[in-house]
mmCIF file of N, CA and C in Angstrom:
data_model
loop_
_atom_site.group_PDB
_atom_site.id
_atom_site.type_symbol
_atom_site.label_atom_id
_atom_site.label_comp_id
_atom_site.label_asym_id
_atom_site.label_seq_id
_atom_site.Cartn_x
_atom_site.Cartn_y
_atom_site.Cartn_z
ATOM 1 N N MET A 1 5.051 -3.008 31.380
ATOM 2 C CA MET A 1 4.996 -1.670 31.654
ATOM 3 C C MET A 1 4.273 -1.336 30.019
ATOM 4 N N THR A 2 3.524 -0.436 30.237
ATOM 5 C CA THR A 2 3.363 0.926 29.387
ATOM 6 C C THR A 2 3.436 2.751 29.856
ATOM 7 N N ARG A 3 5.069 2.820 30.431
ATOM 8 C CA ARG A 3 5.522 4.380 30.010
ATOM 9 C C ARG A 3 6.422 3.402 30.818
ATOM 10 N N GLY A 4 7.422 4.750 30.305
ATOM 11 C CA GLY A 4 8.695 4.642 30.879
ATOM 12 C C GLY A 4 10.005 5.963 31.242
ATOM 13 N N THR A 5 10.641 6.140 31.301
ATOM 14 C CA THR A 5 12.029 6.932 30.964
ATOM 15 C C THR A 5 12.420 7.816 29.374
ATOM 16 N N THR A 6 12.301 6.900 28.540
ATOM 17 C CA THR A 6 12.751 7.296 27.677
ATOM 18 C C THR A 6 12.677 7.564 26.539
ATOM 19 N N ALA A 7 11.422 7.841 25.192
ATOM 20 C CA ALA A 7 11.579 7.694 24.482
ATOM 21 C C ALA A 7 10.916 7.272 23.587
ATOM 22 N N SER A 8 9.915 6.306 23.202
ATOM 23 C CA SER A 8 9.014 4.706 22.922
ATOM 24 C C SER A 8 9.921 4.501 21.031
ATOM 25 N N THR A 9 10.301 3.317 21.801
ATOM 26 C CA THR A 9 10.680 2.548 20.649
ATOM 27 C C THR A 9 10.666 0.696 20.244
ATOM 28 N N GLN A 10 9.284 1.055 20.506
ATOM 29 C CA GLN A 10 7.790 -0.172 20.356
ATOM 30 C C GLN A 10 6.626 0.582 19.430
ATOM 31 N N ARG A 11 6.108 -0.557 18.563
ATOM 32 C CA ARG A 11 4.840 0.006 17.912
ATOM 33 C C ARG A 11 3.980 -0.586 18.032
ATOM 34 N N HIS A 12 2.439 0.540 18.503
ATOM 35 C CA HIS A 12 0.955 0.017 18.895
ATOM 36 C C HIS A 12 0.335 -0.410 18.095
ATOM 37 N N ASP A 13 -0.321 -1.893 17.806
ATOM 38 C CA ASP A 13 -1.134 -1.986 16.139
ATOM 39 C C ASP A 13 -2.675 -1.713 16.464
ATOM 40 N N PHE A 14 -3.152 -1.147 16.277
ATOM 41 C CA PHE A 14 -4.352 -0.865 16.459
ATOM 42 C C PHE A 14 -5.621 -1.758 16.708
ATOM 43 N N ASN A 15 -4.382 -3.216 15.316
ATOM 44 C CA ASN A 15 -5.455 -3.844 15.434
ATOM 45 C C ASN A 15 -5.638 -4.581 16.447
ATOM 46 N N THR A 16 -4.875 -4.730 17.817
ATOM 47 C CA THR A 16 -5.152 -5.245 18.680
ATOM 48 C C THR A 16 -6.240 -4.235 19.175
ATOM 49 N N GLY A 17 -6.810 -3.501 18.768
ATOM 50 C CA GLY A 17 -6.837 -2.309 20.222
ATOM 51 C C GLY A 17 -6.932 -1.009 20.852
ATOM 52 N N LYS A 18 -6.972 -0.525 21.519
ATOM 53 C CA LYS A 18 -6.595 0.999 22.010
ATOM 54 C C LYS A 18 -4.798 0.213 22.715
ATOM 55 N N PHE A 19 -4.581 1.733 22.809
ATOM 56 C CA PHE A 19 -3.037 1.582 23.328
ATOM 57 C C PHE A 19 -3.589 2.018 24.740
ATOM 58 N N PHE A 20 -3.279 1.976 25.723
ATOM 59 C CA PHE A 20 -3.773 1.589 27.464
ATOM 60 C C PHE A 20 -1.979 2.465 28.041
ATOM 61 N N PHE A 21 -2.493 2.408 28.669
ATOM 62 C CA PHE A 21 -1.440 4.320 29.576
ATOM 63 C C PHE A 21 -1.784 4.001 30.847
ATOM 64 N N GLU A 22 -0.463 4.079 31.150
ATOM 65 C CA GLU A 22 -0.835 4.317 33.370
ATOM 66 C C GLU A 22 1.031 4.592 33.826
ATOM 67 N N GLY A 23 1.277 5.794 34.448
ATOM 68 C CA GLY A 23 2.159 6.359 35.029
ATOM 69 C C GLY A 23 2.082 6.909 36.122
ATOM 70 N N ASP A 24 2.986 6.648 37.327
ATOM 71 C CA ASP A 24 3.644 7.760 38.491
ATOM 72 C C ASP A 24 4.982 8.041 38.518
ATOM 73 N N ALA A 25 4.836 9.649 38.877
ATOM 74 C CA ALA A 25 5.960 8.953 38.934
ATOM 75 C C ALA A 25 6.709 11.247 39.991
ATOM 76 N N GLU A 26 7.607 11.733 40.798
ATOM 77 C CA GLU A 26 7.848 12.343 40.540
ATOM 78 C C GLU A 26 8.410 14.050 40.121
ATOM 79 N N TYR A 27 9.167 12.886 39.949
ATOM 80 C CA TYR A 27 10.791 14.385 39.315
ATOM 81 C C TYR A 27 11.162 13.290 37.805
ATOM 82 N N SER A 28 10.585 12.443 37.089
ATOM 83 C CA SER A 28 10.626 11.897 35.637
ATOM 84 C C SER A 28 10.214 11.914 35.114
ATOM 85 N N ASP A 29 10.243 12.029 33.622
ATOM 86 C CA ASP A 29 9.055 12.277 32.994
ATOM 87 C C ASP A 29 9.250 11.262 32.444
ATOM 88 N N LEU A 30 8.287 11.059 32.106
ATOM 89 C CA LEU A 30 7.029 9.467 31.889
ATOM 90 C C LEU A 30 7.028 9.704 29.940
ATOM 91 N N TYR A 31 7.338 9.063 29.132
ATOM 92 C CA TYR A 31 6.664 8.695 28.013
ATOM 93 C C TYR A 31 5.728 7.859 28.142
ATOM 94 N N THR A 32 4.529 7.731 26.442
ATOM 95 C CA THR A 32 4.026 6.139 26.149
ATOM 96 C C THR A 32 5.694 4.938 25.993
ATOM 97 N N LYS A 33 5.294 3.651 26.342
ATOM 98 C CA LYS A 33 6.435 2.791 26.084
ATOM 99 C C LYS A 33 5.494 2.664 24.419
ATOM 100 N N LYS A 34 5.165 2.009 24.029
ATOM 101 C CA LYS A 34 4.734 2.617 22.428
ATOM 102 C C LYS A 34 4.466 3.431 21.690
ATOM 103 N N TYR A 35 5.072 3.373 20.027
ATOM 104 C CA TYR A 35 4.246 5.140 19.679
ATOM 105 C C TYR A 35 2.990 3.798 18.556
ATOM 106 N N CYS A 36 2.486 5.026 18.147
ATOM 107 C CA CYS A 36 1.475 4.538 17.342
ATOM 108 C C CYS A 36 1.440 5.294 16.162
ATOM 109 N N THR A 37 0.998 4.153 14.677
ATOM 110 C CA THR A 37 0.945 5.082 13.721
ATOM 111 C C THR A 37 -0.184 3.839 12.900
ATOM 112 N N GLY A 38 -0.349 4.166 11.890
ATOM 113 C CA GLY A 38 -1.629 4.069 10.850
ATOM 114 C C GLY A 38 -2.263 4.934 10.681
ATOM 115 N N ALA A 39 -2.388 5.208 11.462
ATOM 116 C CA ALA A 39 -4.085 6.618 11.836
ATOM 117 C C ALA A 39 -3.603 8.585 10.748
ATOM 118 N N GLU A 40 -4.354 9.178 10.915
ATOM 119 C CA GLU A 40 -4.040 10.576 10.510
ATOM 120 C C GLU A 40 -4.280 11.556 11.973
ATOM 121 N N ARG A 41 -5.528 11.121 12.667
ATOM 122 C CA ARG A 41 -5.779 11.435 13.708
ATOM 123 C C ARG A 41 -5.761 10.380 15.706
ATOM 124 N N TYR A 42 -6.219 10.846 16.378
ATOM 125 C CA TYR A 42 -5.279 10.369 17.001
ATOM 126 C C TYR A 42 -6.287 10.572 18.519
ATOM 127 N N ILE A 43 -7.208 9.489 19.373
ATOM 128 C CA ILE A 43 -7.955 10.434 19.997
ATOM 129 C C ILE A 43 -7.262 9.693 21.895
ATOM 130 N N VAL A 44 -7.037 11.083 22.066
ATOM 131 C CA VAL A 44 -6.084 11.053 23.589
ATOM 132 C C VAL A 44 -7.404 10.941 24.895
ATOM 133 N N THR A 45 -7.247 9.825 26.112
ATOM 134 C CA THR A 45 -8.734 10.150 27.209
ATOM 135 C C THR A 45 -7.156 9.807 28.060
ATOM 136 N N LEU A 46 -7.401 10.574 28.949
ATOM 137 C CA LEU A 46 -6.851 11.250 30.370
ATOM 138 C C LEU A 46 -7.274 11.009 31.259
ATOM 139 N N LEU A 47 -6.813 10.767 32.963
ATOM 140 C CA LEU A 47 -7.575 10.920 34.034
ATOM 141 C C LEU A 47 -6.400 11.257 34.142
ATOM 142 N N HIS A 48 -6.208 12.603 34.504
ATOM 143 C CA HIS A 48 -4.740 13.550 35.564
ATOM 144 C C HIS A 48 -5.706 14.013 37.084
ATOM 145 N N ASP A 49 -4.872 12.590 37.392
ATOM 146 C CA ASP A 49 -5.121 12.200 39.138
ATOM 147 C C ASP A 49 -3.886 12.958 39.723
ATOM 148 N N THR A 50 -4.357 13.902 40.218
ATOM 149 C CA THR A 50 -3.253 14.524 41.941
ATOM 150 C C THR A 50 -3.957 14.829 42.608
ATOM 151 N N TYR A 51 -3.848 15.197 43.066
ATOM 152 C CA TYR A 51 -3.970 15.892 44.941
ATOM 153 C C TYR A 51 -3.325 17.046 44.816
ATOM 154 N N GLU A 52 -2.688 17.533 43.544
ATOM 155 C CA GLU A 52 -1.779 19.017 44.101
ATOM 156 C C GLU A 52 -2.795 19.838 43.212
ATOM 157 N N SER A 53 -2.590 20.589 43.643
ATOM 158 C CA SER A 53 -3.243 21.470 41.831
ATOM 159 C C SER A 53 -2.336 21.984 40.619
ATOM 160 N N ASN A 54 -1.561 21.086 40.461
ATOM 161 C CA ASN A 54 -0.809 21.580 39.210
ATOM 162 C C ASN A 54 -1.628 21.374 37.507
ATOM 163 N N LEU A 55 -1.610 21.705 37.327
ATOM 164 C CA LEU A 55 -1.610 21.053 35.514
ATOM 165 C C LEU A 55 -0.194 19.999 35.240
ATOM 166 N N LEU A 56 -1.423 19.352 34.620
ATOM 167 C CA LEU A 56 -0.504 18.627 33.757
ATOM 168 C C LEU A 56 0.691 18.887 32.586
ATOM 169 N N LYS A 57 1.350 18.638 32.339
ATOM 170 C CA LYS A 57 1.812 19.243 31.129
ATOM 171 C C LYS A 57 2.101 17.649 30.019
ATOM 172 N N VAL A 58 1.982 17.875 28.991
ATOM 173 C CA VAL A 58 1.918 16.444 27.768
ATOM 174 C C VAL A 58 2.806 17.166 26.552
ATOM 175 N N THR A 59 3.394 16.447 26.086
ATOM 176 C CA THR A 59 4.207 17.283 24.864
ATOM 177 C C THR A 59 4.001 16.056 23.918
ATOM 178 N N ALA A 60 2.889 16.673 22.451
ATOM 179 C CA ALA A 60 2.394 14.974 21.851
ATOM 180 C C ALA A 60 3.363 15.243 20.988
ATOM 181 N N TYR A 61 4.153 14.147 20.126
ATOM 182 C CA TYR A 61 5.360 14.371 18.892
ATOM 183 C C TYR A 61 4.786 13.932 18.135
ATOM 184 N N ASN A 62 5.064 14.321 16.725
ATOM 185 C CA ASN A 62 5.085 13.836 15.400
ATOM 186 C C ASN A 62 3.303 14.283 15.170
ATOM 187 N N VAL A 63 2.418 15.481 15.553
ATOM 188 C CA VAL A 63 1.521 16.285 15.512
ATOM 189 C C VAL A 63 2.034 17.730 14.443
ATOM 190 N N ILE A 64 0.691 17.575 14.532
ATOM 191 C CA ILE A 64 0.660 19.437 12.977
ATOM 192 C C ILE A 64 1.461 20.572 13.000
ATOM 193 N N ARG A 65 2.526 20.896 14.647
ATOM 194 C CA ARG A 65 3.342 21.589 15.186
ATOM 195 C C ARG A 65 4.155 19.756 15.956
ATOM 196 N N PRO A 66 5.589 20.474 15.197
ATOM 197 C CA PRO A 66 6.991 19.729 15.180
ATOM 198 C C PRO A 66 5.922 18.743 16.789
ATOM 199 N N GLN A 67 6.195 19.847 18.132
ATOM 200 C CA GLN A 67 5.739 19.133 19.211
ATOM 201 C C GLN A 67 4.818 20.012 19.776
ATOM 202 N N GLN A 68 3.520 19.279 20.170
ATOM 203 C CA GLN A 68 1.851 19.932 20.267
ATOM 204 C C GLN A 68 2.320 19.822 22.656
ATOM 205 N N ILE A 69 1.977 20.641 22.577
ATOM 206 C CA ILE A 69 2.510 21.144 24.441
ATOM 207 C C ILE A 69 0.716 21.528 24.968
ATOM 208 N N THR A 70 0.706 20.110 25.321
ATOM 209 C CA THR A 70 -1.337 20.932 26.298
ATOM 210 C C THR A 70 -0.870 20.308 27.395
ATOM 211 N N TYR A 71 -2.055 21.381 28.305
ATOM 212 C CA TYR A 71 -1.778 21.413 29.892
ATOM 213 C C TYR A 71 -3.501 20.371 30.317
ATOM 214 N N PHE A 72 -2.632 20.092 31.061
ATOM 215 C CA PHE A 72 -4.903 19.598 31.433
ATOM 216 C C PHE A 72 -4.974 19.645 32.552
ATOM 217 N N SER A 73 -5.363 19.885 33.347
ATOM 218 C CA SER A 73 -5.867 20.164 34.930
ATOM 219 C C SER A 73 -6.870 18.613 34.990
ATOM 220 N N SER A 74 -6.802 18.823 37.136
ATOM 221 C CA SER A 74 -7.351 17.242 36.901
ATOM 222 C C SER A 74 -8.893 16.932 36.941
ATOM 223 N N GLY A 75 -8.355 15.876 36.518
ATOM 224 C CA GLY A 75 -9.337 14.981 36.512
ATOM 225 C C GLY A 75 -9.509 14.400 34.678
ATOM 226 N N VAL A 76 -10.896 13.989 34.215
ATOM 227 C CA VAL A 76 -11.094 13.327 32.669
ATOM 228 C C VAL A 76 -10.576 14.610 32.025
ATOM 229 N N THR A 77 -10.236 14.541 31.070
ATOM 230 C CA THR A 77 -9.943 15.015 29.464
ATOM 231 C C THR A 77 -10.008 13.863 28.340
ATOM 232 N N VAL A 78 -10.594 14.190 26.848
ATOM 233 C CA VAL A 78 -10.337 13.799 25.964
ATOM 234 C C VAL A 78 -9.490 15.084 24.884
ATOM 235 N N LYS A 79 -8.475 14.678 24.540
ATOM 236 C CA LYS A 79 -8.242 15.440 23.439
ATOM 237 C C LYS A 79 -7.203 14.952 22.267
ATOM 238 N N LYS A 80 -8.252 15.813 20.651
ATOM 239 C CA LYS A 80 -8.041 15.046 19.426
ATOM 240 C C LYS A 80 -6.680 15.663 18.961
ATOM 241 N N TYR A 81 -6.098 14.357 18.735
ATOM 242 C CA TYR A 81 -4.736 15.049 18.273
ATOM 243 C C TYR A 81 -4.418 14.332 16.716
ATOM 244 N N THR A 82 -4.048 16.101 15.422
ATOM 245 C CA THR A 82 -4.744 15.379 13.940
ATOM 246 C C THR A 82 -2.636 15.658 14.087
ATOM 247 N N ILE A 83 -2.156 14.059 12.805
ATOM 248 C CA ILE A 83 -0.705 13.502 12.414
ATOM 249 C C ILE A 83 -0.718 14.577 11.358
ATOM 250 N N SER A 84 0.535 15.324 10.913
ATOM 251 C CA SER A 84 1.247 16.214 9.926
ATOM 252 C C SER A 84 1.641 14.977 9.444
ATOM 253 N N ALA A 85 1.761 16.473 7.950
ATOM 254 C CA ALA A 85 1.978 15.374 6.166
ATOM 255 C C ALA A 85 3.014 15.779 5.811
ATOM 256 N N THR A 86 3.859 15.772 5.076
ATOM 257 C CA THR A 86 4.526 15.750 4.372
ATOM 258 C C THR A 86 4.618 15.827 3.090
ATOM 259 N N SER A 87 5.284 16.296 1.792
ATOM 260 C CA SER A 87 5.386 15.363 1.104
ATOM 261 C C SER A 87 5.927 14.556 0.303
ATOM 262 N N TYR A 88 7.098 14.373 1.310
ATOM 263 C CA TYR A 88 7.440 12.835 1.446
ATOM 264 C C TYR A 88 7.235 11.880 2.020
ATOM 265 N N THR A 89 6.417 11.936 3.809
ATOM 266 C CA THR A 89 5.459 11.258 4.113
ATOM 267 C C THR A 89 3.569 11.198 4.783
ATOM 268 N N SER A 90 3.468 10.496 3.943
ATOM 269 C CA SER A 90 1.692 10.740 4.400
ATOM 270 C C SER A 90 1.629 10.107 5.802
ATOM 271 N N ALA A 91 0.584 11.389 6.666
ATOM 272 C CA ALA A 91 0.559 11.009 8.212
ATOM 273 C C ALA A 91 0.682 9.573 8.634
ATOM 274 N N ILE A 92 -0.630 8.940 7.733
ATOM 275 C CA ILE A 92 -0.606 7.963 8.524
ATOM 276 C C ILE A 92 1.139 6.989 8.669
ATOM 277 N N ASN A 93 1.912 7.246 8.256
ATOM 278 C CA ASN A 93 3.096 6.358 8.782
ATOM 279 C C ASN A 93 3.774 7.639 10.219
ATOM 280 N N LYS A 94 3.205 8.403 9.996
ATOM 281 C CA LYS A 94 4.380 10.144 11.049
ATOM 282 C C LYS A 94 4.148 7.745 12.475
ATOM 283 N N HIS A 95 4.846 8.846 12.863
ATOM 284 C CA HIS A 95 5.060 8.251 14.627
ATOM 285 C C HIS A 95 4.430 9.167 15.622
ATOM 286 N N PHE A 96 3.093 8.930 16.594
ATOM 287 C CA PHE A 96 2.718 9.708 17.403
ATOM 288 C C PHE A 96 2.910 8.806 18.731
ATOM 289 N N TYR A 97 3.331 9.886 19.397
ATOM 290 C CA TYR A 97 3.270 9.063 20.988
ATOM 291 C C TYR A 97 3.762 10.583 22.088
ATOM 292 N N LEU A 98 3.032 10.203 23.332
ATOM 293 C CA LEU A 98 3.518 11.110 24.005
ATOM 294 C C LEU A 98 4.304 12.025 25.245
ATOM 295 N N LYS A 99 4.201 12.161 25.664
ATOM 296 C CA LYS A 99 5.549 13.100 27.279
ATOM 297 C C LYS A 99 5.077 13.379 28.314
ATOM 298 N N PHE A 100 4.272 13.293 28.956
ATOM 299 C CA PHE A 100 3.535 13.835 30.196
ATOM 300 C C PHE A 100 5.353 14.685 31.941
ATOM 301 N N HIS A 101 5.107 15.934 31.147
ATOM 302 C CA HIS A 101 6.169 16.321 32.658
ATOM 303 C C HIS A 101 6.079 15.989 33.827
ATOM 304 N N ALA A 102 7.060 15.771 34.200
ATOM 305 C CA ALA A 102 7.111 15.464 35.910
ATOM 306 C C ALA A 102 5.897 16.235 36.994
ATOM 307 N N PRO A 103 6.062 16.527 37.577
ATOM 308 C CA PRO A 103 4.903 14.829 37.733
ATOM 309 C C PRO A 103 3.699 15.300 37.455
ATOM 310 N N VAL A 104 4.079 13.458 38.068
ATOM 311 C CA VAL A 104 2.613 13.106 36.938
ATOM 312 C C VAL A 104 2.247 12.177 37.883
ATOM 313 N N HIS A 105 0.975 12.084 37.360
ATOM 314 C CA HIS A 105 -0.222 10.568 37.652
ATOM 315 C C HIS A 105 -1.315 10.975 36.859
ATOM 316 N N VAL A 106 -1.297 9.635 35.979
ATOM 317 C CA VAL A 106 -2.524 9.534 34.616
ATOM 318 C C VAL A 106 -2.450 8.393 34.409
ATOM 319 N N LYS A 107 -3.044 8.473 33.908
ATOM 320 C CA LYS A 107 -3.913 7.200 33.129
ATOM 321 C C LYS A 107 -5.187 7.470 32.054
ATOM 322 N N GLY A 108 -4.409 6.308 30.567
ATOM 323 C CA GLY A 108 -5.688 6.635 29.307
ATOM 324 C C GLY A 108 -5.178 5.798 28.740
ATOM 325 N N ASP A 109 -6.865 6.197 27.557
ATOM 326 C CA ASP A 109 -5.618 5.393 26.781
ATOM 327 C C ASP A 109 -6.059 6.478 25.079
ATOM 328 N N ILE A 110 -5.418 5.616 24.245
ATOM 329 C CA ILE A 110 -5.208 6.753 22.907
ATOM 330 C C ILE A 110 -5.809 5.580 21.665
ATOM 331 N N ALA A 111 -6.634 5.790 21.414
ATOM 332 C CA ALA A 111 -7.459 5.287 20.034
ATOM 333 C C ALA A 111 -7.419 6.139 18.423
ATOM 334 N N ARG A 112 -7.912 5.297 17.183
ATOM 335 C CA ARG A 112 -7.722 5.978 16.282
ATOM 336 C C ARG A 112 -8.903 7.209 16.807
ATOM 337 N N GLY A 113 -8.783 7.605 15.323
ATOM 338 C CA GLY A 113 -9.978 9.411 16.154
ATOM 339 C C GLY A 113 -9.855 9.343 14.790
#
């Protein structure tokens, strides 16, 4: 399973390659099943596949802003996210994951940026 209805609890190791996700839900928000660490930038490529004219609302966590909200129109989109750092924690040690707000019909991947 590459997505779930709760926040991510497992880590993705980029040494094994990209992280792929896919999910469909009419009423429940979905999260990437794994969170990503080990990079300061991530490139998300997603296909928002919908028969409606809705924009897909996606919230990225642990980015420059505490929660970065992006709206994706139907079709393929590539988005680069930059992780925030503090004086206590380097950016590569922070967790990065996505929340897809319902209704959602999406698939794609996350790669190091």
